[in-house]
Short mmCIF file of C-alpha atoms in Angstrom, two decimals:
data_model
loop_
_atom_site.label_atom_id
_atom_site.label_comp_id
_atom_site.label_asym_id
_atom_site.label_seq_id
_atom_site.Cartn_x
_atom_site.Cartn_y
_atom_site.Cartn_z
CA UNK A 1 31.13 183.64 82.74
CA UNK A 2 30.14 186.56 84.99
CA UNK A 3 32.46 189.57 84.67
CA UNK A 4 32.61 192.67 87.00
CA UNK A 5 33.91 195.81 85.45
CA UNK A 6 34.06 199.46 86.04
CA UNK A 7 31.08 201.48 85.21
CA UNK A 8 32.73 203.82 82.78
CA UNK A 9 32.38 204.15 78.97
CA UNK A 10 34.09 201.79 76.82
CA UNK A 11 34.68 199.23 79.47
CA UNK A 12 32.43 196.65 77.83
CA UNK A 13 34.44 196.79 74.67
CA UNK A 14 37.57 196.49 76.68
CA UNK A 15 36.26 193.24 78.27
CA UNK A 16 35.10 191.76 75.11
CA UNK A 17 38.18 192.36 73.00
CA UNK A 18 40.34 189.80 74.96
CA UNK A 19 37.74 187.14 74.45
CA UNK A 20 37.73 187.53 70.58
CA UNK A 21 41.57 187.74 70.69
CA UNK A 22 41.52 184.35 72.69
CA UNK A 23 39.45 182.88 69.82
CA UNK A 24 36.37 182.79 71.72
CA UNK A 25 33.01 182.75 69.97
CA UNK A 26 30.49 185.03 72.00
CA UNK A 27 26.99 183.49 71.81
CA UNK A 28 25.19 186.08 74.19
CA UNK A 29 25.74 189.09 76.50
CA UNK A 30 23.56 190.05 79.43
CA UNK A 31 24.13 193.50 80.54
CA UNK A 32 21.70 194.90 82.99
CA UNK A 33 22.41 198.28 84.41
CA UNK A 34 20.57 198.85 87.66
CA UNK A 35 19.62 202.56 87.83
CA UNK A 36 19.49 202.76 91.54
CA UNK A 37 22.80 200.95 92.07
CA UNK A 38 25.37 203.34 93.91
CA UNK A 39 28.13 200.74 92.94
CA UNK A 40 30.85 202.12 90.68
CA UNK A 41 31.18 198.68 88.95
CA UNK A 42 28.72 196.62 86.86
CA UNK A 43 28.19 193.08 86.19
CA UNK A 44 27.97 191.49 82.65
CA UNK A 45 27.24 187.84 81.90
CA UNK A 46 28.90 186.58 78.68
CA UNK A 47 28.12 183.01 77.40
CA UNK A 48 30.97 182.07 75.03
CA UNK A 49 32.38 178.97 73.20
CA UNK A 50 36.10 178.68 73.80
CA UNK A 51 38.81 175.93 73.67
CA UNK A 52 39.33 174.85 77.41
CA UNK A 53 42.93 175.48 77.42
CA UNK A 54 42.61 178.98 76.47
CA UNK A 55 40.50 179.73 79.33
CA UNK A 56 43.40 180.32 81.99
CA UNK A 57 45.20 182.85 79.78
CA UNK A 58 41.81 184.63 79.04
CA UNK A 59 41.09 185.31 82.79
CA UNK A 60 44.72 186.54 83.18
CA UNK A 61 44.27 188.94 80.14
CA UNK A 62 40.71 190.08 81.52
CA UNK A 63 42.26 190.72 84.92
CA UNK A 64 45.05 192.95 83.32
CA UNK A 65 42.34 194.94 81.64
CA UNK A 66 40.66 195.41 85.01
CA UNK A 67 37.90 193.32 84.39
CA UNK A 68 37.35 190.64 87.14
CA UNK A 69 36.02 187.12 86.31
CA UNK A 70 33.51 186.58 89.25
CA UNK A 71 32.26 183.11 88.18
CA UNK A 72 32.65 180.64 85.27
CA UNK A 73 29.81 177.97 84.59
CA UNK A 74 31.41 175.39 82.20
CA UNK A 75 29.40 173.06 80.06
CA UNK A 76 31.96 171.24 78.03
CA UNK A 77 29.59 169.72 75.51
CA UNK A 78 27.20 172.51 74.47
CA UNK A 79 25.82 170.86 71.15
CA UNK A 80 22.82 168.52 71.85
CA UNK A 81 20.78 166.56 69.43
CA UNK A 82 18.04 164.12 70.07
CA UNK A 83 17.53 161.00 67.86
CA UNK A 84 14.78 158.28 67.56
CA UNK A 85 16.33 154.88 67.05
CA UNK A 86 14.02 151.98 66.08
CA UNK A 87 14.87 148.21 65.86
CA UNK A 88 16.40 145.54 67.97
CA UNK A 89 18.38 147.90 70.04
CA UNK A 90 19.05 145.91 73.16
CA UNK A 91 20.01 142.60 71.30
CA UNK A 92 22.30 144.48 68.94
CA UNK A 93 24.49 145.41 72.03
CA UNK A 94 23.19 148.77 73.06
CA UNK A 95 26.24 149.36 75.42
CA UNK A 96 28.63 148.91 72.20
CA UNK A 97 26.39 151.54 70.32
CA UNK A 98 26.85 153.76 73.32
CA UNK A 99 30.46 153.11 73.82
CA UNK A 100 31.18 153.73 70.16
CA UNK A 101 30.08 157.44 70.52
CA UNK A 102 31.18 157.87 74.09
CA UNK A 103 34.85 156.80 73.21
CA UNK A 104 35.36 159.39 70.58
CA UNK A 105 36.16 161.85 73.47
CA UNK A 106 34.25 164.70 71.54
CA UNK A 107 30.76 163.40 72.01
CA UNK A 108 28.66 161.24 74.24
CA UNK A 109 25.24 159.77 74.75
CA UNK A 110 23.80 161.68 77.64
CA UNK A 111 20.22 160.37 77.66
CA UNK A 112 18.26 157.28 76.49
CA UNK A 113 14.62 156.70 76.85
CA UNK A 114 13.53 153.14 75.51
CA UNK A 115 10.13 151.68 75.04
CA UNK A 116 9.96 147.94 74.37
CA UNK A 117 6.35 146.80 73.50
CA UNK A 118 6.91 143.25 73.02
CA UNK A 119 9.74 140.51 73.07
CA UNK A 120 10.11 139.92 69.38
CA UNK A 121 9.08 143.40 68.35
CA UNK A 122 11.49 146.23 67.42
CA UNK A 123 12.24 148.68 70.48
CA UNK A 124 12.02 152.35 69.97
CA UNK A 125 14.39 154.86 71.87
CA UNK A 126 15.00 158.66 72.10
CA UNK A 127 18.66 158.92 72.26
CA UNK A 128 20.61 162.32 73.17
CA UNK A 129 24.07 163.10 72.09
CA UNK A 130 25.95 165.87 73.26
CA UNK A 131 29.19 167.14 71.46
CA UNK A 132 31.81 170.03 71.95
CA UNK A 133 31.44 171.45 68.56
CA UNK A 134 29.16 171.33 65.63
CA UNK A 135 31.82 169.50 63.57
CA UNK A 136 32.18 166.78 66.28
CA UNK A 137 28.36 166.47 66.43
CA UNK A 138 28.50 165.88 62.61
CA UNK A 139 31.11 163.31 63.19
CA UNK A 140 29.01 161.66 65.93
CA UNK A 141 25.99 161.62 63.79
CA UNK A 142 28.05 159.70 61.03
CA UNK A 143 29.21 157.26 63.58
CA UNK A 144 25.43 156.65 64.59
CA UNK A 145 24.50 156.23 60.95
CA UNK A 146 27.19 153.70 60.44
CA UNK A 147 26.21 151.79 63.52
CA UNK A 148 22.53 151.81 62.32
CA UNK A 149 23.54 150.36 58.96
CA UNK A 150 25.43 147.65 60.43
CA UNK A 151 22.79 146.84 63.25
CA UNK A 152 19.82 147.30 60.88
CA UNK A 153 18.28 150.23 63.09
CA UNK A 154 16.46 153.08 61.75
CA UNK A 155 17.66 156.20 62.76
CA UNK A 156 15.37 159.44 62.78
CA UNK A 157 17.35 162.48 62.71
CA UNK A 158 16.10 166.12 63.53
CA UNK A 159 15.60 168.33 60.53
CA UNK A 160 17.56 171.23 62.10
CA UNK A 161 20.52 171.44 64.49
CA UNK A 162 19.34 172.30 67.87
CA UNK A 163 21.96 174.17 70.03
CA UNK B 1 -5.47 177.15 21.86
CA UNK B 2 -5.92 173.63 20.90
CA UNK B 3 -4.74 170.65 23.09
CA UNK B 4 -4.58 166.85 22.75
CA UNK B 5 -5.21 165.06 26.07
CA UNK B 6 -3.68 161.72 26.86
CA UNK B 7 -4.96 159.93 29.54
CA UNK B 8 -8.71 160.22 30.85
CA UNK B 9 -8.58 158.98 34.62
CA UNK B 10 -9.12 161.15 37.43
CA UNK B 11 -6.74 163.95 36.43
CA UNK B 12 -7.71 163.82 32.45
CA UNK B 13 -11.33 164.21 33.56
CA UNK B 14 -10.65 166.89 36.24
CA UNK B 15 -9.15 169.02 33.37
CA UNK B 16 -12.06 168.37 30.99
CA UNK B 17 -14.56 169.25 33.64
CA UNK B 18 -12.83 172.54 34.42
CA UNK B 19 -12.31 173.40 30.65
CA UNK B 20 -16.07 172.78 30.26
CA UNK B 21 -17.07 174.96 33.09
CA UNK B 22 -14.93 177.93 32.27
CA UNK B 23 -14.17 179.76 29.10
CA UNK B 24 -10.39 179.65 29.20
CA UNK B 25 -10.00 179.74 25.34
CA UNK B 26 -8.66 176.08 25.38
CA UNK B 27 -10.25 173.65 23.13
CA UNK B 28 -9.54 169.81 23.26
CA UNK B 29 -9.20 168.59 19.72
CA UNK B 30 -7.83 165.02 20.47
CA UNK B 31 -8.37 162.75 23.44
CA UNK B 32 -7.25 159.18 24.35
CA UNK B 33 -7.60 156.90 27.11
CA UNK B 34 -5.94 153.44 27.54
CA UNK B 35 -8.55 151.84 25.27
CA UNK B 36 -9.82 154.28 22.87
CA UNK B 37 -9.33 157.66 21.29
CA UNK B 38 -11.30 160.60 19.71
CA UNK B 39 -10.19 163.42 17.39
CA UNK B 40 -12.41 166.30 16.36
CA UNK B 41 -10.56 169.49 14.76
CA UNK B 42 -13.33 171.65 15.88
CA UNK B 43 -13.23 170.62 19.43
CA UNK B 44 -14.41 167.83 21.33
CA UNK B 45 -17.70 168.26 23.19
CA UNK B 46 -16.76 167.62 26.77
CA UNK B 47 -20.19 167.01 28.39
CA UNK B 48 -20.90 164.28 25.96
CA UNK B 49 -17.36 162.70 26.28
CA UNK B 50 -17.39 162.81 30.15
CA UNK B 51 -20.91 161.08 30.14
CA UNK B 52 -19.66 158.45 27.65
CA UNK B 53 -16.62 157.75 29.87
CA UNK B 54 -18.67 157.25 32.73
CA UNK B 55 -21.25 155.15 30.93
CA UNK B 56 -19.13 152.86 28.82
CA UNK B 57 -15.73 153.39 30.53
CA UNK B 58 -14.20 154.54 27.24
CA UNK B 59 -13.92 158.01 25.96
CA UNK B 60 -14.03 157.36 22.11
CA UNK B 61 -13.50 154.66 19.49
CA UNK B 62 -11.22 151.86 19.62
CA UNK B 63 -8.48 152.04 16.88
CA UNK B 64 -7.74 155.63 17.68
CA UNK B 65 -4.47 155.39 19.62
CA UNK B 66 -2.52 157.78 21.63
CA UNK B 67 0.31 157.39 19.45
CA UNK B 68 -1.61 158.32 16.30
CA UNK B 69 -2.93 161.35 18.07
CA UNK B 70 0.48 162.58 19.15
CA UNK B 71 1.87 162.10 15.60
CA UNK B 72 -0.92 163.33 13.39
CA UNK B 73 -3.70 165.39 15.12
CA UNK B 74 -3.79 169.13 15.08
CA UNK B 75 -2.91 170.81 18.40
CA UNK B 76 -0.81 173.57 19.89
CA UNK B 77 0.14 171.65 23.08
CA UNK B 78 0.16 167.92 24.09
CA UNK B 79 -1.24 167.34 27.62
CA UNK B 80 -0.02 164.26 28.83
CA UNK B 81 -1.45 162.84 32.13
CA UNK B 82 -1.26 159.02 32.12
CA UNK B 83 -0.02 157.18 35.17
CA UNK B 84 3.63 157.36 35.97
CA UNK B 85 5.73 154.64 34.96
CA UNK B 86 9.07 154.79 37.15
CA UNK B 87 11.03 152.25 35.13
CA UNK B 88 11.57 153.87 31.80
CA UNK B 89 8.79 156.73 31.68
CA UNK B 90 7.12 154.83 28.57
CA UNK B 91 4.90 155.14 26.67
CA UNK B 92 4.54 158.85 28.00
CA UNK B 93 8.28 159.69 27.23
CA UNK B 94 7.92 158.65 23.42
CA UNK B 95 4.62 160.63 23.24
CA UNK B 96 6.25 163.79 24.73
CA UNK B 97 9.28 163.42 22.56
CA UNK B 98 7.21 163.11 19.42
CA UNK B 99 5.26 166.16 20.25
CA UNK B 100 8.33 168.21 21.08
CA UNK B 101 9.87 167.24 17.97
CA UNK B 102 6.79 168.17 15.73
CA UNK B 103 7.15 171.62 17.51
CA UNK B 104 4.22 171.20 19.83
CA UNK B 105 4.49 172.44 23.51
CA UNK B 106 4.00 169.71 26.13
CA UNK B 107 2.44 169.70 29.50
CA UNK B 108 2.58 166.69 31.68
CA UNK B 109 1.51 165.40 35.29
CA UNK B 110 3.61 162.29 34.62
CA UNK B 111 6.71 162.13 36.95
CA UNK B 112 8.34 159.16 35.02
CA UNK B 113 9.62 160.98 31.75
CA UNK B 114 10.44 164.12 33.64
CA UNK B 115 12.59 162.21 36.32
CA UNK B 116 14.21 159.96 33.66
CA UNK B 117 14.87 162.32 30.86
CA UNK B 118 14.32 166.07 31.94
CA UNK B 119 17.74 167.22 30.32
CA UNK B 120 17.24 165.85 27.01
CA UNK B 121 13.44 166.75 26.69
CA UNK B 122 14.58 170.19 27.64
CA UNK B 123 17.05 170.38 25.18
CA UNK B 124 14.81 169.13 22.54
CA UNK B 125 11.91 171.66 23.47
CA UNK B 126 14.62 174.58 23.31
CA UNK B 127 15.81 173.49 19.92
CA UNK B 128 12.21 173.46 18.72
CA UNK B 129 11.29 176.66 20.37
CA UNK B 130 8.55 175.11 22.31
CA UNK B 131 7.79 174.81 26.06
CA UNK B 132 7.90 171.65 28.34
CA UNK B 133 5.96 172.34 31.49
CA UNK B 134 5.55 169.78 34.30
CA UNK B 135 3.91 171.84 37.29
CA UNK B 136 1.80 168.95 38.27
CA UNK B 137 4.45 166.55 38.91
CA UNK B 138 5.54 167.81 42.25
CA UNK B 139 3.30 168.80 45.09
CA UNK B 140 0.04 168.78 43.12
CA UNK B 141 -1.66 172.35 43.59
CA UNK B 142 1.51 174.01 44.66
CA UNK B 143 2.92 176.11 41.82
CA UNK B 144 6.26 175.33 42.77
CA UNK B 145 7.83 175.45 39.20
CA UNK B 146 6.32 179.03 38.25
CA UNK B 147 7.47 180.23 41.49
CA UNK B 148 11.13 178.96 41.12
CA UNK B 149 11.41 180.02 37.41
CA UNK B 150 9.59 183.37 37.77
CA UNK B 151 8.38 184.53 40.93
CA UNK B 152 11.95 183.71 42.63
CA UNK B 153 13.82 184.10 39.11
CA UNK B 154 17.35 185.30 39.92
CA UNK B 155 17.50 183.89 43.32
CA UNK B 156 19.94 181.07 44.12
CA UNK B 157 18.48 178.00 45.56
CA UNK B 158 20.44 176.74 48.46
CA UNK B 159 18.12 174.14 49.65
CA UNK B 160 14.76 172.42 49.42
CA UNK B 161 12.97 170.58 51.95
CA UNK B 162 9.42 169.28 51.70
CA UNK B 163 6.61 166.99 52.75
CA UNK B 164 5.81 165.75 49.28
CA UNK B 165 3.69 162.75 49.69
CA UNK B 166 0.27 162.72 50.80
CA UNK B 167 -0.08 159.13 51.78
CA UNK B 168 2.83 159.13 54.12
CA UNK B 169 1.78 162.35 55.80
CA UNK B 170 -1.68 161.06 56.43
CA UNK B 171 -0.24 157.77 57.87
CA UNK B 172 2.11 159.75 60.18
CA UNK B 173 -0.42 162.35 61.12
CA UNK B 174 -2.88 159.36 62.18
CA UNK B 175 -0.01 157.53 64.03
CA UNK B 176 0.62 160.66 66.28
CA UNK B 177 -3.01 161.71 66.65
CA UNK B 178 -4.50 158.26 67.72
CA UNK B 179 -1.57 156.07 68.62
CA UNK B 180 -2.18 153.90 65.63
CA UNK B 181 0.32 151.36 64.43
CA UNK B 182 1.77 151.90 60.90
CA UNK B 183 -0.44 149.08 59.59
CA UNK B 184 -3.55 150.25 61.14
CA UNK B 185 -3.00 153.96 59.63
CA UNK B 186 -2.14 152.43 56.46
CA UNK B 187 -5.27 150.46 56.33
CA UNK B 188 -7.22 153.44 57.05
CA UNK B 189 -5.58 155.46 54.38
CA UNK B 190 -6.55 152.60 51.96
CA UNK B 191 -10.17 152.76 52.97
CA UNK B 192 -10.21 156.53 52.45
CA UNK B 193 -8.64 156.08 48.96
CA UNK B 194 -5.52 157.92 50.15
CA UNK B 195 -3.36 155.08 49.41
CA UNK B 196 -2.91 152.59 46.63
CA UNK B 197 -3.43 148.83 46.86
CA UNK B 198 0.28 148.44 46.60
CA UNK B 199 1.56 151.33 48.78
CA UNK B 200 5.25 150.40 48.46
CA UNK B 201 5.99 153.19 45.97
CA UNK B 202 4.61 155.95 48.61
CA UNK B 203 5.70 154.46 51.70
CA UNK B 204 9.09 153.64 51.04
CA UNK B 205 9.82 157.11 49.85
CA UNK B 206 10.21 156.34 46.22
CA UNK B 207 7.67 158.81 45.15
CA UNK B 208 9.18 161.58 47.18
CA UNK B 209 12.52 160.67 45.75
CA UNK B 210 11.23 161.04 42.28
CA UNK B 211 9.83 164.52 42.96
CA UNK B 212 13.16 165.49 44.46
CA UNK B 213 15.04 164.30 41.42
CA UNK B 214 12.75 166.55 39.36
CA UNK B 215 13.26 169.40 41.55
CA UNK B 216 16.91 169.12 41.72
CA UNK B 217 17.44 168.58 38.06
CA UNK B 218 15.14 171.56 37.33
CA UNK B 219 17.07 174.13 39.64
CA UNK B 220 20.55 173.10 39.40
CA UNK B 221 20.54 171.01 36.27
CA UNK B 222 22.37 168.18 38.08
CA UNK B 223 21.17 165.24 35.82
CA UNK B 224 20.47 163.11 38.98
CA UNK B 225 18.63 159.96 38.88
CA UNK B 226 16.66 157.95 41.15
CA UNK B 227 19.46 155.79 42.42
CA UNK B 228 21.46 158.97 43.58
CA UNK B 229 19.02 159.70 46.26
CA UNK B 230 19.52 158.08 49.66
CA UNK B 231 15.93 157.05 50.44
CA UNK B 232 14.48 155.56 53.84
CA UNK B 233 10.59 155.04 53.92
CA UNK B 234 8.24 155.44 56.72
CA UNK B 235 7.23 151.63 56.99
CA UNK B 236 9.46 150.82 60.10
CA UNK B 237 8.30 153.91 62.11
CA UNK B 238 6.81 152.76 65.31
CA UNK B 239 3.95 154.57 67.25
CA UNK B 240 6.25 154.70 70.09
CA UNK B 241 8.61 156.87 68.01
CA UNK B 242 5.91 159.43 67.59
CA UNK B 243 4.90 159.43 71.18
CA UNK B 244 8.59 159.83 72.27
CA UNK B 245 8.76 162.82 69.79
CA UNK B 246 5.62 164.10 71.21
CA UNK B 247 7.01 164.27 74.67
CA UNK B 248 9.39 166.96 73.37
CA UNK B 249 6.58 168.73 71.38
CA UNK B 250 8.16 167.32 68.27
CA UNK B 251 6.59 164.85 65.63
CA UNK B 252 7.88 162.68 62.76
CA UNK B 253 7.48 163.51 59.05
CA UNK B 254 8.85 161.93 55.77
CA UNK B 255 11.11 164.77 54.49
CA UNK B 256 12.62 165.19 51.08
CA UNK B 257 15.80 167.26 51.18
CA UNK B 258 17.98 168.61 48.49
CA UNK B 259 21.06 170.63 49.12
CA UNK B 260 23.19 172.16 46.76
CA UNK B 261 26.58 172.51 48.57
CA UNK B 262 27.74 169.96 49.86
CA UNK B 263 25.42 168.02 47.37
CA UNK B 264 22.78 165.95 49.09
CA UNK B 265 19.62 164.28 48.08
CA UNK B 266 17.81 162.42 50.80
CA UNK B 267 14.40 161.13 51.60
CA UNK B 268 14.06 160.02 55.42
CA UNK B 269 11.63 160.17 58.24
CA UNK B 270 12.74 163.07 60.52
CA UNK B 271 11.94 164.73 63.81
CA UNK B 272 10.65 168.21 63.47
CA UNK B 273 9.32 170.62 66.10
CA UNK B 274 5.50 170.68 65.99
CA UNK B 275 5.76 174.46 65.13
CA UNK B 276 7.94 173.79 62.13
CA UNK B 277 6.24 175.10 59.02
CA UNK B 278 6.76 171.67 57.25
CA UNK B 279 4.63 170.10 59.99
CA UNK B 280 1.43 169.82 57.93
CA UNK B 281 -1.48 167.34 58.85
CA UNK B 282 -3.39 164.84 56.78
CA UNK B 283 -2.61 164.57 53.00
CA UNK B 284 -1.48 168.19 52.61
CA UNK B 285 1.91 168.87 51.15
CA UNK B 286 4.54 171.55 52.18
CA UNK B 287 7.78 172.76 50.64
CA UNK B 288 10.47 175.11 51.85
CA UNK B 289 12.72 176.93 49.69
CA UNK B 290 16.00 178.36 51.05
CA UNK B 291 17.13 181.17 48.78
CA UNK B 292 19.88 183.79 48.72
CA UNK B 293 17.73 186.90 48.06
CA UNK B 294 14.15 185.98 49.19
CA UNK B 295 15.42 184.12 52.33
CA UNK B 296 13.13 181.11 53.43
CA UNK B 297 9.71 180.71 52.05
CA UNK B 298 7.28 177.91 52.79
CA UNK B 299 4.18 176.79 50.52
CA UNK B 300 1.55 174.62 51.63
CA UNK B 301 -1.26 172.92 49.60
CA UNK B 302 -2.92 169.81 48.27
CA UNK B 303 -0.54 167.49 46.64
CA UNK B 304 -3.07 165.33 44.76
CA UNK B 305 -6.68 165.05 43.73
CA UNK B 306 -8.38 165.51 40.29
CA UNK B 307 -9.12 169.24 40.54
CA UNK B 308 -5.86 170.02 42.35
CA UNK B 309 -3.84 168.45 39.62
CA UNK B 310 -6.12 170.05 36.99
CA UNK B 311 -5.26 173.42 38.50
CA UNK B 312 -1.63 172.91 38.00
CA UNK B 313 -2.00 171.38 34.51
CA UNK B 314 -4.24 174.28 33.42
CA UNK B 315 -1.77 176.90 34.86
CA UNK B 316 0.86 175.47 32.59
CA UNK B 317 -1.46 175.74 29.67
CA UNK B 318 -2.52 179.36 30.39
CA UNK B 319 1.11 180.28 30.69
CA UNK B 320 1.76 178.77 27.26
CA UNK B 321 -1.44 180.32 25.98
CA UNK B 322 -0.35 183.94 27.08
CA UNK B 323 3.36 183.66 26.22
CA UNK B 324 3.66 181.51 23.12
CA UNK B 325 0.16 180.89 21.35
CA UNK B 326 -1.33 183.49 19.21
CA UNK B 327 -4.66 183.71 17.96
CA UNK B 328 -7.82 183.23 19.69
#
């Protein structure tokens, strides 16, 4: 979110406090002071993780502290992981595979790129899963592993989690 | 220091050559291969025994057995470098037990006995006040156990991840570089002597799983066994998998992974960014240790080969010589 606040000492702390009080996890802060600016306010961009229902109260709280929220860019599913799957992906009902992950509500398949070299040969696909939280991603991975065992698909997982 | 050497194939001959080349204060007083043996309390002439092996295929006389050497010969340390038997670790396991029970140090490159019976062998060695060392069993030339025990002594080890099988790494490297199929890359590996006639043990991840068991049991004293490892090999990996990974500046490697908490032992092909420290090429091995004091450390080196394995075995012997064996 992009915040506008008074250019006085201590204002940044004043702005960040309500975020942590709301249970928000601050990921990054971009705070650029323009030396030539004559404005008595500064803009600060904050990247944070927050449960959706707490967003409204947070904006109110910030306003009361003299901080105006200019803009909010929302990405609900911030955890993203790529997998490679190998096997008879289409013939073991690809839409069911995708659906099992999508219908969790906390994770979804956002991209699939598939290569099918021959009719009876195994297909290979890169599949991207997005999830709301790290725990949800872990649960989605477990679902994918279960599907893989059931449908005899090889899942190649990444070594490290990529945010 | 006097040693008895069991096994005179590539590794055994590598050790003999290095000992012949350099004055390390180590003498071989007994030697056995699968067919013959030789005992000389004054030290076997290594040049002549290497020549005899090359000409006749045997190192000594038939009738002198490994079993007899272990039981009766005069030596300070047994060096056991026969091929690995995954099923029951025999006959190496019995030979190591006998030597330890006699109060002799033991050094081995043989994964079988260590993967199967490390806790018991360790207890036996401790009871007799002797050393059991097995540096050569995991990642060949990389001194991983010396590092774990001494260089990083006092650290807690949180996780280990590694590329521990040169055959698999060669196959995956070639599939990525040339777009070869798994079968083509395997055939090439065989022609170059990087893969055995029966590659199952390597490509199905069993070799990596055994090494993982040895590492985990050494570090955490788990008493884990091969069936405790979740193992997936590389034999189903397609060239398309590597090209899809490549598009994102990633590649695929067979990774052995051991985590302390929550406890996990897993061998599986994994996606790694190409600038990840574990992405090594060809037959190289690499191993990353995650520790609480030293942070993350990665070691890269050759995982197999006659002289590379000899380096690990001789490192163990020098340690024993300096710390335990007195005299010239």
